[in-house]
C-alpha positions as a Python dict, from the first residue, in 0.01 Angstrom:
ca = {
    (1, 'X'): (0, 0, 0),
    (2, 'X'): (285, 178, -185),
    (3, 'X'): (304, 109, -572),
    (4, 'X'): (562, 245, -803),
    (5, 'X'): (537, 406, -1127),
    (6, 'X'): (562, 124, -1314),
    (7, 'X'): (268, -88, -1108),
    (8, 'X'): (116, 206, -1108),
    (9, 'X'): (114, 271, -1476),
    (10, 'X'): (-13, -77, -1528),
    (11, 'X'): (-319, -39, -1221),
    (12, 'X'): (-422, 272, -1416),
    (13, 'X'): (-347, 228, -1781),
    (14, 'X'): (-178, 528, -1798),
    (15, 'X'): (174, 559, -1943),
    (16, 'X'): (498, 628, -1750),
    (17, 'X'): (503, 947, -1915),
    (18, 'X'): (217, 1109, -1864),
    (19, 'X'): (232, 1087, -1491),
    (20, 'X'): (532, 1214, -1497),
    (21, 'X'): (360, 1518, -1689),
    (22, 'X'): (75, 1477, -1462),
    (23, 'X'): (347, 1565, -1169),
    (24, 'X'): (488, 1823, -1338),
    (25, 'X'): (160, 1967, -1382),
    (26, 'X'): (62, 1880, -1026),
    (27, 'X'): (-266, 1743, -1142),
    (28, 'X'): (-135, 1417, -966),
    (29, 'X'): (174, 1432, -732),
    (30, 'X'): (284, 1106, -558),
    (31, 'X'): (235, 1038, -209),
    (32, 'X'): (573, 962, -143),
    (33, 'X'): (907, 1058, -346),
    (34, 'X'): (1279, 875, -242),
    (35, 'X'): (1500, 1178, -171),
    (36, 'X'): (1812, 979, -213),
    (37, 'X'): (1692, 759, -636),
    (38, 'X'): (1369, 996, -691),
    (39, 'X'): (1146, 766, -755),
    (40, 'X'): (781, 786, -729),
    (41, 'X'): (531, 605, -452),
    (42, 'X'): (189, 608, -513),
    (43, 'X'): (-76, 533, -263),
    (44, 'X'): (-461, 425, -248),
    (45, 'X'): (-583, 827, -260),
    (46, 'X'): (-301, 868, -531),
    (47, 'X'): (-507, 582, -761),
    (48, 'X'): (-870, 745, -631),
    (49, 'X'): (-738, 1093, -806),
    (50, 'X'): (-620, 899, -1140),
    (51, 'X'): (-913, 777, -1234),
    (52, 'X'): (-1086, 1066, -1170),
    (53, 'X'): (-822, 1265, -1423),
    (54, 'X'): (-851, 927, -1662),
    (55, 'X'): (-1231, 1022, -1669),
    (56, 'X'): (-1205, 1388, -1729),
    (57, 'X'): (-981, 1333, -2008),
    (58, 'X'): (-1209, 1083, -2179),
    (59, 'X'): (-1495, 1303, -2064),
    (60, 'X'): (-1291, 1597, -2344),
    (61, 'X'): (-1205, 1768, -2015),
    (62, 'X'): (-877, 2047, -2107),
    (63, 'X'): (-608, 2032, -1876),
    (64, 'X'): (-687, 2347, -1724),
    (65, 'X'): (-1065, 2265, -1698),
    (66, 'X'): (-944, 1935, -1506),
    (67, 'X'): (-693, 2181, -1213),
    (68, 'X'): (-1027, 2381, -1191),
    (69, 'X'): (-1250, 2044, -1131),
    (70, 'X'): (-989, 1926, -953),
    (71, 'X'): (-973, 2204, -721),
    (72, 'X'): (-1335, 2227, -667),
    (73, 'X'): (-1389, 1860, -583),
    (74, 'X'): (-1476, 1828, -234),
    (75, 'X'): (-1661, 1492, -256),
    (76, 'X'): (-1748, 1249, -505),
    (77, 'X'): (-2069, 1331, -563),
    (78, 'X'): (-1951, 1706, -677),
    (79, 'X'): (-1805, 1515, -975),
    (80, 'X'): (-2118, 1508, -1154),
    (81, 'X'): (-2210, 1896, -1156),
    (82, 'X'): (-1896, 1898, -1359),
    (83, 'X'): (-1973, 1625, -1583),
    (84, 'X'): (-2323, 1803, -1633),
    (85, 'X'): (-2213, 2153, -1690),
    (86, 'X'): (-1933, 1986, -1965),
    (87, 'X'): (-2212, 1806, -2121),
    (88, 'X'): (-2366, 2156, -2177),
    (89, 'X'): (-2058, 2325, -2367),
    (90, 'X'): (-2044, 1992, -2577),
    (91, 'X'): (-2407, 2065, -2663),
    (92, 'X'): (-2365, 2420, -2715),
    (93, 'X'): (-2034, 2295, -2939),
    (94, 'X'): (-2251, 2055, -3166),
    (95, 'X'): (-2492, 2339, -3218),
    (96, 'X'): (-2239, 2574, -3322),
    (97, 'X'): (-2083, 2327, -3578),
    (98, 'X'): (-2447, 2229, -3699),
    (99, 'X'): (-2499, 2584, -3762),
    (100, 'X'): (-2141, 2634, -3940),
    (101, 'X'): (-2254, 2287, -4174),
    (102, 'X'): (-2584, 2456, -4197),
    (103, 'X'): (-2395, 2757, -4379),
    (104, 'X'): (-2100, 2563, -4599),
    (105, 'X'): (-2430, 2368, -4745),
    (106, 'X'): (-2553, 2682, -4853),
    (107, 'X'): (-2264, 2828, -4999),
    (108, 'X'): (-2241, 2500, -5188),
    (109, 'X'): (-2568, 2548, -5330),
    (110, 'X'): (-2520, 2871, -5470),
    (111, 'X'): (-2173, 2776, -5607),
    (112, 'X'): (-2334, 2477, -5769),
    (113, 'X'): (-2675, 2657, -5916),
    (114, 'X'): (-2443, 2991, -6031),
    (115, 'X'): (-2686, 3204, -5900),
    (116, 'X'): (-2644, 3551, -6073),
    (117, 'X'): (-2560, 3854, -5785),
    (118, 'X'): (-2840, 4104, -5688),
    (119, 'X'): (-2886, 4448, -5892),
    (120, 'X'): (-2883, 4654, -5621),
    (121, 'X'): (-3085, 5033, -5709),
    (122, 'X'): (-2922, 5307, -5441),
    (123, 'X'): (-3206, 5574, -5349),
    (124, 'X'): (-3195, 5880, -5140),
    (125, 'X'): (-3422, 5867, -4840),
    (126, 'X'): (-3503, 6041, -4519),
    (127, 'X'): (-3632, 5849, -4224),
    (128, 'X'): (-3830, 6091, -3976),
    (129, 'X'): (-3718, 6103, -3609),
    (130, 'X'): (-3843, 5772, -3421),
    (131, 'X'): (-3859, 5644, -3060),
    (132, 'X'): (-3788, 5285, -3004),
    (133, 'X'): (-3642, 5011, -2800),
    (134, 'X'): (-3353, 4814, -2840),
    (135, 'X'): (-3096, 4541, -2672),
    (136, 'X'): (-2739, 4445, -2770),
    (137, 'X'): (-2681, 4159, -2976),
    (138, 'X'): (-2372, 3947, -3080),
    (139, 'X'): (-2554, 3687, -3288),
    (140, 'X'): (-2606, 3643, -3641),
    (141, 'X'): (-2911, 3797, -3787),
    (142, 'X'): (-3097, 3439, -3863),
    (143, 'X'): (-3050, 3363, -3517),
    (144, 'X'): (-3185, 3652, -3327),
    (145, 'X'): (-3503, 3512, -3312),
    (146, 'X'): (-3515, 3541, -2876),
    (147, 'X'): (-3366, 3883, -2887),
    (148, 'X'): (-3666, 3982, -3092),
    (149, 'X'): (-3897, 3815, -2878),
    (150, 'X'): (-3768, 3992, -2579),
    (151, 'X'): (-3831, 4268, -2761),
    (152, 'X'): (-4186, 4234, -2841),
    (153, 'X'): (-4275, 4093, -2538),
    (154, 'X'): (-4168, 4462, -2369),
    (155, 'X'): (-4321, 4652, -2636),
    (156, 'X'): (-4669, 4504, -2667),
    (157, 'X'): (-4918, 4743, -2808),
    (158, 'X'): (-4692, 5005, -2859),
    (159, 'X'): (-4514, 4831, -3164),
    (160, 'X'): (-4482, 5117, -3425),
    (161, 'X'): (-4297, 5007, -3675),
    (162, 'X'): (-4050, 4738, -3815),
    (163, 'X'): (-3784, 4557, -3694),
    (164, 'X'): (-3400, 4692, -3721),
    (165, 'X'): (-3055, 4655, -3675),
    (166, 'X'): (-2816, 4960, -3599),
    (167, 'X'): (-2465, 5089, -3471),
    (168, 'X'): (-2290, 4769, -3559),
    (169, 'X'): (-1878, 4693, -3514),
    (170, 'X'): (-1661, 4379, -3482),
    (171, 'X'): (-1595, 4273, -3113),
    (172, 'X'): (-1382, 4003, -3005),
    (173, 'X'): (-1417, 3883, -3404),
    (174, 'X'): (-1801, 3879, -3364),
    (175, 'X'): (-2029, 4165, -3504),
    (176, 'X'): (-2234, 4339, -3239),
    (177, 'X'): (-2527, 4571, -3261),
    (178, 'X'): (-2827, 4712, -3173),
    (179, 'X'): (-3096, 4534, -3239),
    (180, 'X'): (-3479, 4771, -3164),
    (181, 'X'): (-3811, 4807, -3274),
    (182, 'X'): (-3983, 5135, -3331),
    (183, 'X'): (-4265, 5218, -3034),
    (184, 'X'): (-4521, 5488, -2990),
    (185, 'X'): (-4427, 5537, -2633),
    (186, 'X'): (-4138, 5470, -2386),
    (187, 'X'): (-4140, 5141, -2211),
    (188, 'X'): (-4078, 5086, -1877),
    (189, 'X'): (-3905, 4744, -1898),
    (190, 'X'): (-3519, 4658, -1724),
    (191, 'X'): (-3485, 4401, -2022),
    (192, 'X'): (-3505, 4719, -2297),
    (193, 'X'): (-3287, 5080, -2373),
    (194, 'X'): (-3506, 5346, -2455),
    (195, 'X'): (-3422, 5525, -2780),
    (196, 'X'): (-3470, 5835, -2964),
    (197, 'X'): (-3358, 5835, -3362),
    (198, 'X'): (-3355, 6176, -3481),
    (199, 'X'): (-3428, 6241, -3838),
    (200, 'X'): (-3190, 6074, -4084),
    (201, 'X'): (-3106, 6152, -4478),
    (202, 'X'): (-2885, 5902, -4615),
    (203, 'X'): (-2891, 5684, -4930),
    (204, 'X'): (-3089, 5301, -4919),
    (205, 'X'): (-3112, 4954, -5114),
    (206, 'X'): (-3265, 4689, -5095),
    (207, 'X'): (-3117, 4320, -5010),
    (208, 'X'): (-3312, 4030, -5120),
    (209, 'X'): (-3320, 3650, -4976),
    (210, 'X'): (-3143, 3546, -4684),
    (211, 'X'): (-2842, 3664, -4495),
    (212, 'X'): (-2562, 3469, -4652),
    (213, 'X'): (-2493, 3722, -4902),
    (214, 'X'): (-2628, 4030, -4737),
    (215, 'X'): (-2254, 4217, -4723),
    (216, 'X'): (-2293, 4289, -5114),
    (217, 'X'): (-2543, 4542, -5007),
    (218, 'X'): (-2343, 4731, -4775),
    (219, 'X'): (-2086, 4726, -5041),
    (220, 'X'): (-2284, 4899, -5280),
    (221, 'X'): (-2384, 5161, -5037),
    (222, 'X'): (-2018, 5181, -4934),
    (223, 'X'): (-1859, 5269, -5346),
    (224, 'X'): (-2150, 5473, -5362),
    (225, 'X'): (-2084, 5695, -5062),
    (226, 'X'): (-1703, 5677, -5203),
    (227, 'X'): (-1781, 5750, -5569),
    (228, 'X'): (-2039, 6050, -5470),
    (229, 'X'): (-1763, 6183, -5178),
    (230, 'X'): (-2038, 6161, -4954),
    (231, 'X'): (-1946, 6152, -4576),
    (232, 'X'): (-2040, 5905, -4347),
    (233, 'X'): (-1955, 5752, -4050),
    (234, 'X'): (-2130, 5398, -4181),
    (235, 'X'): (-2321, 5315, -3947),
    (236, 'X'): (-2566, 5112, -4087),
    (237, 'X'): (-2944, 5075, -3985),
    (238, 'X'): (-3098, 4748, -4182),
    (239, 'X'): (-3446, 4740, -4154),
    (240, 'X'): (-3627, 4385, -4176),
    (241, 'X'): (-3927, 4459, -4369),
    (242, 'X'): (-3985, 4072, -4422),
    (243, 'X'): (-3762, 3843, -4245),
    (244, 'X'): (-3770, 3582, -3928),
    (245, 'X'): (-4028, 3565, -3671),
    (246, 'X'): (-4001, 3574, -3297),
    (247, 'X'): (-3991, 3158, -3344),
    (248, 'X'): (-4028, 3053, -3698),
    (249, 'X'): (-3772, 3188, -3998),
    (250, 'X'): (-4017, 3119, -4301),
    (251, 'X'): (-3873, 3108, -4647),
    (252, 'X'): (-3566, 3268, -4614),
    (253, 'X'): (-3586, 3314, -5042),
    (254, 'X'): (-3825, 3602, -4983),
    (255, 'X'): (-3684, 3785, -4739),
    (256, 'X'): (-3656, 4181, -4778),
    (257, 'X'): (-3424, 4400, -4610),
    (258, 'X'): (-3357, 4781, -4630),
    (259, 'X'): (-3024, 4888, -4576),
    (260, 'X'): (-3005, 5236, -4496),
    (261, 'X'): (-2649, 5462, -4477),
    (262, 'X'): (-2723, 5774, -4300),
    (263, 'X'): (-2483, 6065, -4422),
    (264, 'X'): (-2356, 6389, -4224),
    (265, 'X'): (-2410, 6681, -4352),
    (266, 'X'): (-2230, 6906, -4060),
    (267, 'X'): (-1961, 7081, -4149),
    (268, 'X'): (-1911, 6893, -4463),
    (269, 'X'): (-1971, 6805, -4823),
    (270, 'X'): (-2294, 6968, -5020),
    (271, 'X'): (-2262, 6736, -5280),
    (272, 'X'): (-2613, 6561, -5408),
    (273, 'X'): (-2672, 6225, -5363),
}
């Protein structure tokens, strides 16, 4: 049977227009097209594919996610890897929106409590040469939580030390960084980079409570590195004395982190810090 666009339109539910984007787009091109009026034929196989599309699209499919299914179909049953992995994303969407909630709620509650801004004290400090492990990491700090596990899990015994963040810069609009533990000897692991930190002077505070506000302390460390003409490259170590777990975050309210701003000395200023 031959059925044309309008019986078509009708057998599918989908308007006149969109198959005619549909054949633009060659996500569905009729069977048969009159040379002499142009009009459109559709066939049996022709109403198999639109309801396959009419799925997708209620399925959130894109467009160009549906020409890659599309393309990759080469039975029905393939259908429902597709469907599957899709399901996935939308998961992996929901997540990232719960987390984004997650955050507005608690920049709502300190808006609506007025809670005063951290006094930050800057102190000079030297941090002796250290070996330790680390992996790179694109994921905000309170959700690191297998990335430290990982690292633990190579280390073992030969933890040395505390957690810590280093060498971080924006990528693709996210922050990535190192993110190591200090160890008493190298580790032979494929999931780890061995390290060695050579000894550091730089200037360090102190942050307080969770991450939401944890930029104020790299500002202060910033002016002061400005207002002291100290010379830096800023890159930041932070230092989790007291933070989340491998699994569990705790009380977020008494977390502890050092933020440490190592400054170079070669060839450059002698000014005290």
């Amino acid at each position: 049977m031959r059925y044309k666009i309008n019986e078509f339109s009708k057998m599918t539910a989908i308007p006149k227009s969109t198959l005619r984007y549909y054949d633009r787009e060659r996500l569905l091109i009729p069977s048969l097209r009159d040379q002499e009026n142009g009009y459109r034929y559709y066939d049996e196989t022709d109403f198999k594919r639109a309801n396959q599309l009419t799925l997708l699209r209620n399925s959130d499919f894109s467009i160009s996610e549906i020409k890659e299914v599309l393309c990759g179909l080469e039975e029905e049953a393939d259908l429902a890897y597709y469907l599957i992995e899709k399901k996935e994303f939308i998961l992996e969407e929901i997540h990232e929106k719960e987390r984004l909630m997650k955050k507005i709620d608690q920049m709502i509650t300190l808006s609506e409590t007025g809670v005063c801004e951290q006094e930050y004290v800057v102190k000079k400090k030297t941090k002796p040469m250290q070996r330790a492990i680390t992996r790179t990491c694109t994921c905000p700090f309170d959700e690191m939580g297998p990335e430290v596990n990982c690292l633990y899990e190579a280390a073992k015994e030969a933890v040395s030390g505390e957690l810590f963040t280093s060498q971080q810069e924006l990528l693709n609009e996210k922050i990535q960084y190192e993110i190591g533990i200090p160890v008493s000897r190298m580790i032979e692991s494929k999931a780890v980079k061995n390290e060695i930190f050579p000894e550091m002077t730089g200037i360090q505070t102190l942050h307080y409570g969770d991450y939401q506000e944890i930029g104020q302390a790299y500002k202060v460390l910033i002016d002061y590195a400005e207002q002291h003409q100290l010379q830096t490259n800023f890159a930041f170590i932070s230092t989790f004395i007291k933070g989340n777990g491998k699994r569990f975050k705790g009380n977020q309210a008494k977390y502890i982190t050092e933020i440490f701003l190592p400054i170079n000395y070669s060839g450059g200023s002698n000014n005290e810090i």
